[in-house]
PDB file of C-alpha atoms in Angstrom:
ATOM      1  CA  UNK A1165      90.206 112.529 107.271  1.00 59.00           C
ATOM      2  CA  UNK A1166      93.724 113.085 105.786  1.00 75.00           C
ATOM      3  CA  UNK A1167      96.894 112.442 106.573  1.00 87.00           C
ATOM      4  CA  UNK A1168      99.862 115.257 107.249  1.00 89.00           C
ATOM      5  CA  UNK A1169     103.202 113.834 106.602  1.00 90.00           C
ATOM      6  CA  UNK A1170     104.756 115.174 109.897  1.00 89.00           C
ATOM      7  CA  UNK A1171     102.244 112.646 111.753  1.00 90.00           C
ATOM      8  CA  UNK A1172     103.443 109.724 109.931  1.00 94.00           C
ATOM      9  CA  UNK A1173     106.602 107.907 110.009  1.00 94.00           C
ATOM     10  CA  UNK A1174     107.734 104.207 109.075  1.00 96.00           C
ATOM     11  CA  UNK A1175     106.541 101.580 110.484  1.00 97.00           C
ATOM     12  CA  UNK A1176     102.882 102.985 111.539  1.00 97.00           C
ATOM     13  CA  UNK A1177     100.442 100.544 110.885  1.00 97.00           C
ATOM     14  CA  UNK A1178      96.851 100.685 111.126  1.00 97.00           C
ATOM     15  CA  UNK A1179      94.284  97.120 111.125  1.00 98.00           C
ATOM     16  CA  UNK A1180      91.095  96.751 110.878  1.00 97.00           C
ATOM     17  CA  UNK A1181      88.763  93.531 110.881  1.00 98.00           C
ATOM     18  CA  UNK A1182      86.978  94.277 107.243  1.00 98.00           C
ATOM     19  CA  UNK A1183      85.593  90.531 107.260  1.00 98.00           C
ATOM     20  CA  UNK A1184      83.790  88.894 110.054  1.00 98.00           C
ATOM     21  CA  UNK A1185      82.877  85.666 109.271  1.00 98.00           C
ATOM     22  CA  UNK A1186      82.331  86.113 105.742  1.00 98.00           C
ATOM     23  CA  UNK A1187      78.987  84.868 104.514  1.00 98.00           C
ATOM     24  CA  UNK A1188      77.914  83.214 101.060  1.00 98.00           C
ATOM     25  CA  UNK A1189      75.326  86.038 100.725  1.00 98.00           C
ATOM     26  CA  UNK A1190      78.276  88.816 101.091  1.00 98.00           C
ATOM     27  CA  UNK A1191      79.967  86.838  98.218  1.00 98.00           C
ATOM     28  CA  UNK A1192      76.657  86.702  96.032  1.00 98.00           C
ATOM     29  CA  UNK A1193      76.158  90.683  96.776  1.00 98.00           C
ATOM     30  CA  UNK A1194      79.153  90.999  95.479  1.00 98.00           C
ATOM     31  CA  UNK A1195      78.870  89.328  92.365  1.00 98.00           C
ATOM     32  CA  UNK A1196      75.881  91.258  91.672  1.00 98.00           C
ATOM     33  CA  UNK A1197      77.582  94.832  91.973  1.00 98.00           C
ATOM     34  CA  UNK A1198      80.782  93.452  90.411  1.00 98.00           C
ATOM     35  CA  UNK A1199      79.010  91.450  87.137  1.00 98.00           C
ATOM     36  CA  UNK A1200      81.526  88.701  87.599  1.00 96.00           C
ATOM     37  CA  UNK A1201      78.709  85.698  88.396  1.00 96.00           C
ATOM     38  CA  UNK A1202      81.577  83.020  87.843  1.00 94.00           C
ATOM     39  CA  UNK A1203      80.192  80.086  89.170  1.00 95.00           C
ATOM     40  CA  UNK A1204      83.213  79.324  91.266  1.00 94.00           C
ATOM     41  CA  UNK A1205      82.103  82.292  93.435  1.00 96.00           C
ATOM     42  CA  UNK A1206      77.748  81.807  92.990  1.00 96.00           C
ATOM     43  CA  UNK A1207      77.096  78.057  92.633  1.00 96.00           C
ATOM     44  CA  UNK A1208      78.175  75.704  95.395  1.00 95.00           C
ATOM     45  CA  UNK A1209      77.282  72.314  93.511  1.00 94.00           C
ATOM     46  CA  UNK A1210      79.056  73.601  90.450  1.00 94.00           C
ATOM     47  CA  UNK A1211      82.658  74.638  92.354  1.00 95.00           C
ATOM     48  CA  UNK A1212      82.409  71.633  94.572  1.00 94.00           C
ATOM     49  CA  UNK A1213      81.200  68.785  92.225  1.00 92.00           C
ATOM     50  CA  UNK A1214      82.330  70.486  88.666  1.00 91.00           C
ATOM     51  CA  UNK A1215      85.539  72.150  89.494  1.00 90.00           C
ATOM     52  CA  UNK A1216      86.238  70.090  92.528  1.00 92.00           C
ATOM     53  CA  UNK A1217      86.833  72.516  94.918  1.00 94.00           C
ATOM     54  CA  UNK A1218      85.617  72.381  98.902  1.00 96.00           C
ATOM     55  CA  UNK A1219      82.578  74.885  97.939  1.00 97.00           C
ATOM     56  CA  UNK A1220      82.488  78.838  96.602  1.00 97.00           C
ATOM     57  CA  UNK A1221      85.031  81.304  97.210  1.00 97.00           C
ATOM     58  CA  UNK A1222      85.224  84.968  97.779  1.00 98.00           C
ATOM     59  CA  UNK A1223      86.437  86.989  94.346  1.00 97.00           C
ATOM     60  CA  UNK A1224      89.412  88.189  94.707  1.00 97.00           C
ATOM     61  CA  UNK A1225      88.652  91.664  93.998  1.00 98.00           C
ATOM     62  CA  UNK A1226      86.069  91.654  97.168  1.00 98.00           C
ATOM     63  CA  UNK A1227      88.977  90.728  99.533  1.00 98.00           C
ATOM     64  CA  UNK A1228      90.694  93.747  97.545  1.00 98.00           C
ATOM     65  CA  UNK A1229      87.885  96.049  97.768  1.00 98.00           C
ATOM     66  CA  UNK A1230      86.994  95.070 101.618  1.00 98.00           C
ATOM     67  CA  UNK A1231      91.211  95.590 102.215  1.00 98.00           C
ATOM     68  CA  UNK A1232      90.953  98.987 100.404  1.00 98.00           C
ATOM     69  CA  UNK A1233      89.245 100.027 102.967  1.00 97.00           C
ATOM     70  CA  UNK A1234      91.944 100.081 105.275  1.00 97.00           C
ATOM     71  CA  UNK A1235      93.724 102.578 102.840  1.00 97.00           C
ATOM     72  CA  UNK A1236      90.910 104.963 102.673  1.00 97.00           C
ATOM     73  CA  UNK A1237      89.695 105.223 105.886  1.00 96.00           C
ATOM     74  CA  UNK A1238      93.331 106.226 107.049  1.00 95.00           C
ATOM     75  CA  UNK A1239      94.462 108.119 104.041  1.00 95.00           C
ATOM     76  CA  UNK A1240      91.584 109.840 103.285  1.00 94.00           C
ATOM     77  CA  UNK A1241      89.266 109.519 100.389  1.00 93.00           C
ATOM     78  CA  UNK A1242      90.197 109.901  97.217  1.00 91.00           C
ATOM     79  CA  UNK A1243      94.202 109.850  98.079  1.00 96.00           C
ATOM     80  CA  UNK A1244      95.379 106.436  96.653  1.00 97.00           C
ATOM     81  CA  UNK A1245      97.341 107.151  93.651  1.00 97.00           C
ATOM     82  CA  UNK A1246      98.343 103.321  93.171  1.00 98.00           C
ATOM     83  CA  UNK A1247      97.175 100.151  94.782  1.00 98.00           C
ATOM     84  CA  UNK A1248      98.378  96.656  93.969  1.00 98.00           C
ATOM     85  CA  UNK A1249      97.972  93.089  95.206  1.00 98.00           C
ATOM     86  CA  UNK A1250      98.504  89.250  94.887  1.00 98.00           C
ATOM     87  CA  UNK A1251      95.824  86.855  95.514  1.00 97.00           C
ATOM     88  CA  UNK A1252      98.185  84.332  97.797  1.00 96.00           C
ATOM     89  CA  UNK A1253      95.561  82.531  99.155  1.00 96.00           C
ATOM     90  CA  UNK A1254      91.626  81.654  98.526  1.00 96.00           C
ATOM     91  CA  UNK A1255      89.195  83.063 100.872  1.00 98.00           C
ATOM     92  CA  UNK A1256      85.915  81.162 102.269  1.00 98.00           C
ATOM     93  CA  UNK A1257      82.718  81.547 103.601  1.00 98.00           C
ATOM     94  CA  UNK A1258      83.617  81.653 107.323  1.00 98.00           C
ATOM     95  CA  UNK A1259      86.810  83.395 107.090  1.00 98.00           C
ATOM     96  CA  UNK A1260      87.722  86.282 109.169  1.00 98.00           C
ATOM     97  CA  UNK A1261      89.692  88.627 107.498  1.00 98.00           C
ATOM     98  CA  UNK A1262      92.305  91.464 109.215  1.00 98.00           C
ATOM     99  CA  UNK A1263      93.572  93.945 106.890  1.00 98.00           C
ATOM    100  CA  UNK A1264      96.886  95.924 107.920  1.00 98.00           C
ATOM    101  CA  UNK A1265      98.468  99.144 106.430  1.00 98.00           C
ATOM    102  CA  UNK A1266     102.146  99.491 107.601  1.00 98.00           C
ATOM    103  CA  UNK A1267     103.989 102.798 106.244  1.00 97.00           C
ATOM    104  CA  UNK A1268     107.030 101.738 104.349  1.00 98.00           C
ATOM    105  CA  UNK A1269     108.396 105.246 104.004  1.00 96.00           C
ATOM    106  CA  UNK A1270     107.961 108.560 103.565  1.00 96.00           C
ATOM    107  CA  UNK A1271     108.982 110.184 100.545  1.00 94.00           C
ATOM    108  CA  UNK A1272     107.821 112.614  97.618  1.00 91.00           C
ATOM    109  CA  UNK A1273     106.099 112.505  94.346  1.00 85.00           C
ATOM    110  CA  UNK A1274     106.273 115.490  92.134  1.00 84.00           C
ATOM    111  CA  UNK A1275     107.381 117.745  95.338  1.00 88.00           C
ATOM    112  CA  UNK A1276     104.600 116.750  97.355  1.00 90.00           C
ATOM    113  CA  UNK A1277     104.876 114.389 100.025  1.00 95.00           C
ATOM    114  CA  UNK A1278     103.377 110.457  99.478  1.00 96.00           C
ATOM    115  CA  UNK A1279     103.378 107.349 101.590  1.00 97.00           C
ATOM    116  CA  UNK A1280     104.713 104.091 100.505  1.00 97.00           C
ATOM    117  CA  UNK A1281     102.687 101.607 102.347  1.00 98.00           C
ATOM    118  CA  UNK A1282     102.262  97.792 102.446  1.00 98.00           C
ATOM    119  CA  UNK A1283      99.636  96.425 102.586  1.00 98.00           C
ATOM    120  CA  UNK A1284      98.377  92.448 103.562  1.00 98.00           C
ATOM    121  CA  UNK A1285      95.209  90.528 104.683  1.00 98.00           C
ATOM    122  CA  UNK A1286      95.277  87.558 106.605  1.00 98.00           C
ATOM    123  CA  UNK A1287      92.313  85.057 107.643  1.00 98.00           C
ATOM    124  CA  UNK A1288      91.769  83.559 111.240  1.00 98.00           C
ATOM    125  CA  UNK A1289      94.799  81.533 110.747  1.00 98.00           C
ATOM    126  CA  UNK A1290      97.089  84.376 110.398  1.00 98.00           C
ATOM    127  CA  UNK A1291      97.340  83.227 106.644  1.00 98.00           C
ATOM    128  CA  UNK A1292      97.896  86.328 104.040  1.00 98.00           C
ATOM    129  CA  UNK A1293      95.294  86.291 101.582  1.00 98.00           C
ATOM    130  CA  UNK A1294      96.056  89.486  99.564  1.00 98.00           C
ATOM    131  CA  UNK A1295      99.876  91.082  99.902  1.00 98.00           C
ATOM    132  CA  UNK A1296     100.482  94.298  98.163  1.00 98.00           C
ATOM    133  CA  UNK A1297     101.398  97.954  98.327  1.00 98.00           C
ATOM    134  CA  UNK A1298     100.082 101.369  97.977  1.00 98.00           C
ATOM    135  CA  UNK A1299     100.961 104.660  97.767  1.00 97.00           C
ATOM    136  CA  UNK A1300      98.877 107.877  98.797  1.00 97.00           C
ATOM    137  CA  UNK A1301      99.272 111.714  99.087  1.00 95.00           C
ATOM    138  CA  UNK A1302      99.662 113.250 102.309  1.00 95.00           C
ATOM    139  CA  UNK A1303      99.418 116.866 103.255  1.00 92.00           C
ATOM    140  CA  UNK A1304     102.494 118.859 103.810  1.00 88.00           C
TER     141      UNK A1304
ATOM    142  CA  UNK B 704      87.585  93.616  78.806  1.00 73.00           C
ATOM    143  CA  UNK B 705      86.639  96.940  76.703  1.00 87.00           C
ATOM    144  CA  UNK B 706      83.898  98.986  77.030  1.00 96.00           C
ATOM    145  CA  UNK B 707      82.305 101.814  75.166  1.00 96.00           C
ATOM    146  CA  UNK B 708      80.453 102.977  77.900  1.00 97.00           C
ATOM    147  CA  UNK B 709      80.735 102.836  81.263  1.00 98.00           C
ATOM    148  CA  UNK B 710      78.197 105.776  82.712  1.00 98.00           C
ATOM    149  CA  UNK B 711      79.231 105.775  86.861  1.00 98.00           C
ATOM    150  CA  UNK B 712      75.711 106.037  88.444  1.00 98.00           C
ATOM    151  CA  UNK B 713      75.093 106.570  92.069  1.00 98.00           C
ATOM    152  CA  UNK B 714      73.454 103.699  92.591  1.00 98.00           C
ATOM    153  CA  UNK B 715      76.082 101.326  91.244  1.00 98.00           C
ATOM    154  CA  UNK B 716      78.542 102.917  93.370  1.00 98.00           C
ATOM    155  CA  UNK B 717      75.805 102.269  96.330  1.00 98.00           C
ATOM    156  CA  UNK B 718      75.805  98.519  95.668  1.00 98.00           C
ATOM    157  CA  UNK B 719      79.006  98.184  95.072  1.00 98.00           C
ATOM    158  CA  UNK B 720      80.394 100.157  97.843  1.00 98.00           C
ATOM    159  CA  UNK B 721      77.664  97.936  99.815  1.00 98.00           C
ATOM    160  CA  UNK B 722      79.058  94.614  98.935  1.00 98.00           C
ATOM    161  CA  UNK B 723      82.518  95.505 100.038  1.00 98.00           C
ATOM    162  CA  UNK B 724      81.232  95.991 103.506  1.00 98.00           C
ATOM    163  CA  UNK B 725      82.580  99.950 103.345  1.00 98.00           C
ATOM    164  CA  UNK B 726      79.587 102.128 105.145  1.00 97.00           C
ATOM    165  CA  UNK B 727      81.887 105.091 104.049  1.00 97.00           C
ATOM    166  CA  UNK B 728      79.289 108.343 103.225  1.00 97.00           C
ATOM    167  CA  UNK B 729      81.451 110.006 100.308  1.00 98.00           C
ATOM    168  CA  UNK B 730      80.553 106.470  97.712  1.00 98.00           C
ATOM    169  CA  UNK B 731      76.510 107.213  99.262  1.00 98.00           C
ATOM    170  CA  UNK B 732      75.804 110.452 100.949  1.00 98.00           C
ATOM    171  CA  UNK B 733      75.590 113.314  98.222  1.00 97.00           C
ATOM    172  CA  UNK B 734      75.140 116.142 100.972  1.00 97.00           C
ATOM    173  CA  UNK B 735      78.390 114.609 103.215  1.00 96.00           C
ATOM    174  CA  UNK B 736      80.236 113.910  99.964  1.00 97.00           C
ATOM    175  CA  UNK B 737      79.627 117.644  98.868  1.00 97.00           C
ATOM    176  CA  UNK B 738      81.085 118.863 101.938  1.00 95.00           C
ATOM    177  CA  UNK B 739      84.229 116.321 101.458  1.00 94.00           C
ATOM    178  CA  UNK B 740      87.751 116.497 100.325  1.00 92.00           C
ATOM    179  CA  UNK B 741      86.267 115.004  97.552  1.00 93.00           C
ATOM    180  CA  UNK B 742      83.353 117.269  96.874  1.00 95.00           C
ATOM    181  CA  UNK B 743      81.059 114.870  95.823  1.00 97.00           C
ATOM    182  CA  UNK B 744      80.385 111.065  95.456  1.00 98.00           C
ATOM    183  CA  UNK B 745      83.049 109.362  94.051  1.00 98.00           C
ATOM    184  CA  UNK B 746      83.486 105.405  93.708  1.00 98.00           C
ATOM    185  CA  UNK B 747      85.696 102.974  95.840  1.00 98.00           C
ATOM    186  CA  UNK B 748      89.238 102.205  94.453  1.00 98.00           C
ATOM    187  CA  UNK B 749      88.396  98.675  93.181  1.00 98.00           C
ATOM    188  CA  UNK B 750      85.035  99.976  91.313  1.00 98.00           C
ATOM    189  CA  UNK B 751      86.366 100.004  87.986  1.00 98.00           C
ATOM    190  CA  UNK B 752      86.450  95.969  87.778  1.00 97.00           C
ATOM    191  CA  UNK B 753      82.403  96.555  87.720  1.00 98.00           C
ATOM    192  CA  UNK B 754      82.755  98.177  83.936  1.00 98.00           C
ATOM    193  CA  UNK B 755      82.196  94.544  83.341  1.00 97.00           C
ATOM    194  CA  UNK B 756      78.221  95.418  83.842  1.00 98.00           C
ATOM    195  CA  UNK B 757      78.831  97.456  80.962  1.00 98.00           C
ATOM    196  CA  UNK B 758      80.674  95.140  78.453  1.00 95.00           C
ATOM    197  CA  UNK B 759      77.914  93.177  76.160  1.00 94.00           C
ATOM    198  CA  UNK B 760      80.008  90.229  75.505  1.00 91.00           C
ATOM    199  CA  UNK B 761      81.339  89.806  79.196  1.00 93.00           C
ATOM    200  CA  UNK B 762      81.763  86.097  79.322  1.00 91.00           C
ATOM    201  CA  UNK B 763      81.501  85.584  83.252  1.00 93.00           C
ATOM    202  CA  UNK B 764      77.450  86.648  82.924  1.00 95.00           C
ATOM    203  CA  UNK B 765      74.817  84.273  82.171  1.00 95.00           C
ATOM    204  CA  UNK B 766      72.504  85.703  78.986  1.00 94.00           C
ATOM    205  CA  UNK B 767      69.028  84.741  77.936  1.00 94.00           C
ATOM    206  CA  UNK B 768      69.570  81.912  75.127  1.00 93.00           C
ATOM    207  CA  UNK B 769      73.050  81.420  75.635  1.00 92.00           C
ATOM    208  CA  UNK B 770      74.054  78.404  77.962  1.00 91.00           C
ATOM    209  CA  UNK B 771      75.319  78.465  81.115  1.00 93.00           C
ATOM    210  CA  UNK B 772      77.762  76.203  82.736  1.00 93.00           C
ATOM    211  CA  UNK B 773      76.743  76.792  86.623  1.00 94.00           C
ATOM    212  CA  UNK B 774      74.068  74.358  87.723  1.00 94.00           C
ATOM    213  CA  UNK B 775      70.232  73.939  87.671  1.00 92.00           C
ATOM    214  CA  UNK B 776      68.377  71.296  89.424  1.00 89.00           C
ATOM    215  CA  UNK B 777      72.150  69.740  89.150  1.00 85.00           C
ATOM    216  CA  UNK B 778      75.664  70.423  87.222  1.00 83.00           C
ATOM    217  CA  UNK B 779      74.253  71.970  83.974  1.00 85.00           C
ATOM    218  CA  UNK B 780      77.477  69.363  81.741  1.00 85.00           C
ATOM    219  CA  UNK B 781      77.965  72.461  80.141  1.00 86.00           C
ATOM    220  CA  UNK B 782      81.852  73.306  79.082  1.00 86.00           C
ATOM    221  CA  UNK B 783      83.386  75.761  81.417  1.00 84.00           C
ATOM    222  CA  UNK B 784      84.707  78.616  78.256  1.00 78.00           C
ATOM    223  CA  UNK B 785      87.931  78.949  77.650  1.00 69.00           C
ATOM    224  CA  UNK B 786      89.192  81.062  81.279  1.00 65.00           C
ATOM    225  CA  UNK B 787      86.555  80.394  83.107  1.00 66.00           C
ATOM    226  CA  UNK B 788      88.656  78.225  85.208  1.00 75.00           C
ATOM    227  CA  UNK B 789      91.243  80.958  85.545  1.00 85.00           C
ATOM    228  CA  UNK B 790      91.827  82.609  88.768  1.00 89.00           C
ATOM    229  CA  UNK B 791      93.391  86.269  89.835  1.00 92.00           C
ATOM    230  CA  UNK B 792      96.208  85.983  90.360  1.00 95.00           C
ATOM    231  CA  UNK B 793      97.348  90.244  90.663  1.00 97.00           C
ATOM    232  CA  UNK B 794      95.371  93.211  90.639  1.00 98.00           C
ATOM    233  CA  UNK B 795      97.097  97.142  90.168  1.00 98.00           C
ATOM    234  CA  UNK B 796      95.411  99.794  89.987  1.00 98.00           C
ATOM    235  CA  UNK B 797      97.079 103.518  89.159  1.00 98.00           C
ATOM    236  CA  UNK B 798      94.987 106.296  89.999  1.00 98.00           C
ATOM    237  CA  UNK B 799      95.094 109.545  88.041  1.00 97.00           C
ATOM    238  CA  UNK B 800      92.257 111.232  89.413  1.00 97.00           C
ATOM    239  CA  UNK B 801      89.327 110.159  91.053  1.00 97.00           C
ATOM    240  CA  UNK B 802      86.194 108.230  89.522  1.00 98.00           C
ATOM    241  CA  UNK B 803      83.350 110.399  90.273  1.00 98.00           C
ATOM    242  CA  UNK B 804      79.590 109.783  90.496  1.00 98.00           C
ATOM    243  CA  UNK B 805      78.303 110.980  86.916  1.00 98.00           C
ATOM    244  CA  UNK B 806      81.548 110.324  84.931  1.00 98.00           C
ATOM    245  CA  UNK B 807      81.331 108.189  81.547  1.00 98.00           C
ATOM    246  CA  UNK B 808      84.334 106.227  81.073  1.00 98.00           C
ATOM    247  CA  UNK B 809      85.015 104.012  78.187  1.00 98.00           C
ATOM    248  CA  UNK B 810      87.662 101.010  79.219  1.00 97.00           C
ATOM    249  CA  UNK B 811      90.493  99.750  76.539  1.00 97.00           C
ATOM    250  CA  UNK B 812      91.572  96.622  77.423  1.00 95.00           C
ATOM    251  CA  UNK B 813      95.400  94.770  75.625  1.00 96.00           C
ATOM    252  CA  UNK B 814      96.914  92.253  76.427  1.00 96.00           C
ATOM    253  CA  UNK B 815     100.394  92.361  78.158  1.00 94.00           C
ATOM    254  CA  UNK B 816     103.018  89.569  78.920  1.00 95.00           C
ATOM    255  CA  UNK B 817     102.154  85.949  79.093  1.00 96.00           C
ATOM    256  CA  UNK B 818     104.101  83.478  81.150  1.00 95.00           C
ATOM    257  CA  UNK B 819     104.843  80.242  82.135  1.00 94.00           C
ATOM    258  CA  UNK B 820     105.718  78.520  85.684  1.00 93.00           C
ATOM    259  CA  UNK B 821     105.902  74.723  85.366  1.00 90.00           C
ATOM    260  CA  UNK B 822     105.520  72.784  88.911  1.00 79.00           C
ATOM    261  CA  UNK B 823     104.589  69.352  89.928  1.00 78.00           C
ATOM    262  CA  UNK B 824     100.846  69.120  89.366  1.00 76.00           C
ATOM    263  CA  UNK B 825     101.786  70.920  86.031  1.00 84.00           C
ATOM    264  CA  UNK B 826     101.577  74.011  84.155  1.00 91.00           C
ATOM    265  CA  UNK B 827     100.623  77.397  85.380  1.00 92.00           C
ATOM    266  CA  UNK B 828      99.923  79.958  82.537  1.00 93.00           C
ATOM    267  CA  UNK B 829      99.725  83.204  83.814  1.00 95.00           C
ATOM    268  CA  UNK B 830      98.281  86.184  81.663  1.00 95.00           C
ATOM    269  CA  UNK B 831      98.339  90.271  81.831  1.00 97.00           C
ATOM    270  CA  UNK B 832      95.715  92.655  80.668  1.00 96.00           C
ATOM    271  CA  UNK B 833      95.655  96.714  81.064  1.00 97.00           C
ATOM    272  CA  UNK B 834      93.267  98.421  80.942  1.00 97.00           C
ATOM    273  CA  UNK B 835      92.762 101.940  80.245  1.00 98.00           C
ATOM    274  CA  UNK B 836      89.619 103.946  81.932  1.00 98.00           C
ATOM    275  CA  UNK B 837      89.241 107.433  79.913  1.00 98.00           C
ATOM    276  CA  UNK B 838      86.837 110.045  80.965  1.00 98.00           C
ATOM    277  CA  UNK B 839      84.644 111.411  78.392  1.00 97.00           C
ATOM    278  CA  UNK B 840      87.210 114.428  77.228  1.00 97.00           C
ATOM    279  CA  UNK B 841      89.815 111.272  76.546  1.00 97.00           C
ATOM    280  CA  UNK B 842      91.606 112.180  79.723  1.00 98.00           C
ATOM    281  CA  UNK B 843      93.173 109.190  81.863  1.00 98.00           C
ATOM    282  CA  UNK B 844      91.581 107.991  84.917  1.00 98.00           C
ATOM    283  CA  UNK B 845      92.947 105.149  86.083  1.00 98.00           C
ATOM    284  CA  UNK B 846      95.407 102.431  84.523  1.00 98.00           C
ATOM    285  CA  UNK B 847      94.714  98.674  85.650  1.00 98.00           C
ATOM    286  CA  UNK B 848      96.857  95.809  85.388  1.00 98.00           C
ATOM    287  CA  UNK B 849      95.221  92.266  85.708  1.00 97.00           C
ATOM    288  CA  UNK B 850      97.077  89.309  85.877  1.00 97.00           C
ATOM    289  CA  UNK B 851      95.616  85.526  85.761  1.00 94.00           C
ATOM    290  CA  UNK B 852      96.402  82.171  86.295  1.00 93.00           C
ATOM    291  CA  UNK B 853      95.419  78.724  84.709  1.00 89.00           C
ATOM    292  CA  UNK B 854      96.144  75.715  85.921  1.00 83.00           C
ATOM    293  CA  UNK B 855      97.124  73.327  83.333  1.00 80.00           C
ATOM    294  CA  UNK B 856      97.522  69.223  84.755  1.00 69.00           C
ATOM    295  CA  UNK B 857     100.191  67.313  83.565  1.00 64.00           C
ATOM    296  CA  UNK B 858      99.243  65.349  79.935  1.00 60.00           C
ATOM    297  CA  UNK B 859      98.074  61.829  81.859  1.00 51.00           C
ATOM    298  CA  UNK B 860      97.184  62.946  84.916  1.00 45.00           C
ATOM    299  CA  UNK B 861      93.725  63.958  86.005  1.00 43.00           C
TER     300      UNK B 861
END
């Protein structure tokens, strides 16, 4: 689907769960597509009794690619032109993770219009685990 | 991270689109992607971090010879490399045009800024890298800005 920038003002926000309970396997899959088999992330006696954390953690970039999701499947494929984040927060097996897309404004870019949107994921607690911002092209 | 060669196969994009959880047809379905905006299979926004399959020397991948720090039977006592203890701390992506199924990229990778935050339980070194993702004519695909953090304790403390 796309987006026509008479049907979207400030403030709309979209949310979607893209995290239920995130499982150790989820964060191994990952690892495999991504290449990035830091140990932190695959090996749960190495980040708990090594780096002296409480066990593995997601990658960051699979709570970004899981949040990107929110961008897409409101936006439209292939509509991002930029998407940014901060990691503010680890994410664990277990966690339950709500991503939210709130328009910022409307505006244009190169005489078409774009949306300015924020963008944040927060766990079960209602802590943010990714805060950012992206911008997309809508239809006239 | 640079890489020659980065060939973006379909069933990369599969796994990959897989592990984020996104069931989304146009990074799976060639016929659905066809008839898409997109007109084809194209790759999630946060696929280009997976060029790292592609770079030979990509540190955070265990090798056959080379030692590995994660653990066997128990903690291998191997030293963690230099950033292996660093986390992410940003991520930006610009987007030029979209990464399609059947594109070779090549990734150039500099370093940016380095800073400094200094806090109680010490230092906090904080690193940028762009990277550059070129199609095979040399045209630009998609800018990415990485940013990471290493914790640094305090000389005497643990």
């Amino acid at each position: 689907m796309t987006l026509k920038a008479a049907e979207v003002k400030a403030g709309d926000s979209r949310s979607q769960v893209v995290a239920e309970s995130l499982t150790r396997t989820q964060i191994v899959q990952y690892a495999g597509a991504s290449g990035d088999y830091n140990p932190l992330h695959t090996d749960e006696p190495f980040a708990r009794d090594v780096a002296g954390y409480p066990g593995v953690f997601a990658h960051g970039m699979l709570t970004m690619g899981m949040t990107a999701r929110v961008l897409t499947d409101w936006a439209g494929d292939s509509r991002l032109l930029t998407f940014g984040v901060r990691f503010t927060a680890q994410v664990w097996p277990g966690d339950t993770l709500t991503a939210t897309a709130t328009i910022r404004e409307v505006t244009e870019h190169d005489g078409a219009p774009v949306a300015l949107i924020d963008v944040v994921t927060t766990n079960q607690d209602g802590t943010p685990v990714i805060t950012g911002t992206a911008t997309a092209r809508l239809d006239p | 991270m640079s890489v020659e060669r980065f060939p973006v196969e379909a069933g990369h994009v599969l796994t990959f689109a897989r592990a984020i959880g996104d069931d989304n047809p146009v990074y799976r379905d060639p016929d659905s992607a066809a008839a898409s905006e997109a007109g084809g299979l194209i790759a999630p926004p946060t696929f280009t971090i997976a060029s790292a399959q592609w770079d030979p020397d990509y540190p955070l991948r265990p090798k056959p010879g080379v030692p590995w720090w994660g653990s066997g039977a128990r903690a291998s006592g191997e030293p963690v490399p230099t950033g292996g203890g660093a986390l992410h701390a940003e991520q930006h992506f610009t987007y030029h045009r979209p990464v399609r199924v059947g594109d070779v990229l090549s990734a150039a990778a500099r370093p940016g800024d380095t800073w400094e935050k200094t806090g109680r339980s010490g230092k906090l070194i904080f690193r940028e890298q762009v990277t550059e993702y070129r199609d095979a004519a040399g045209e630009l695909v998609v800018t990415a800005r990485s940013v990471s953090v290493l914790r640094q304790p305090l000389e005497g403390s643990a």
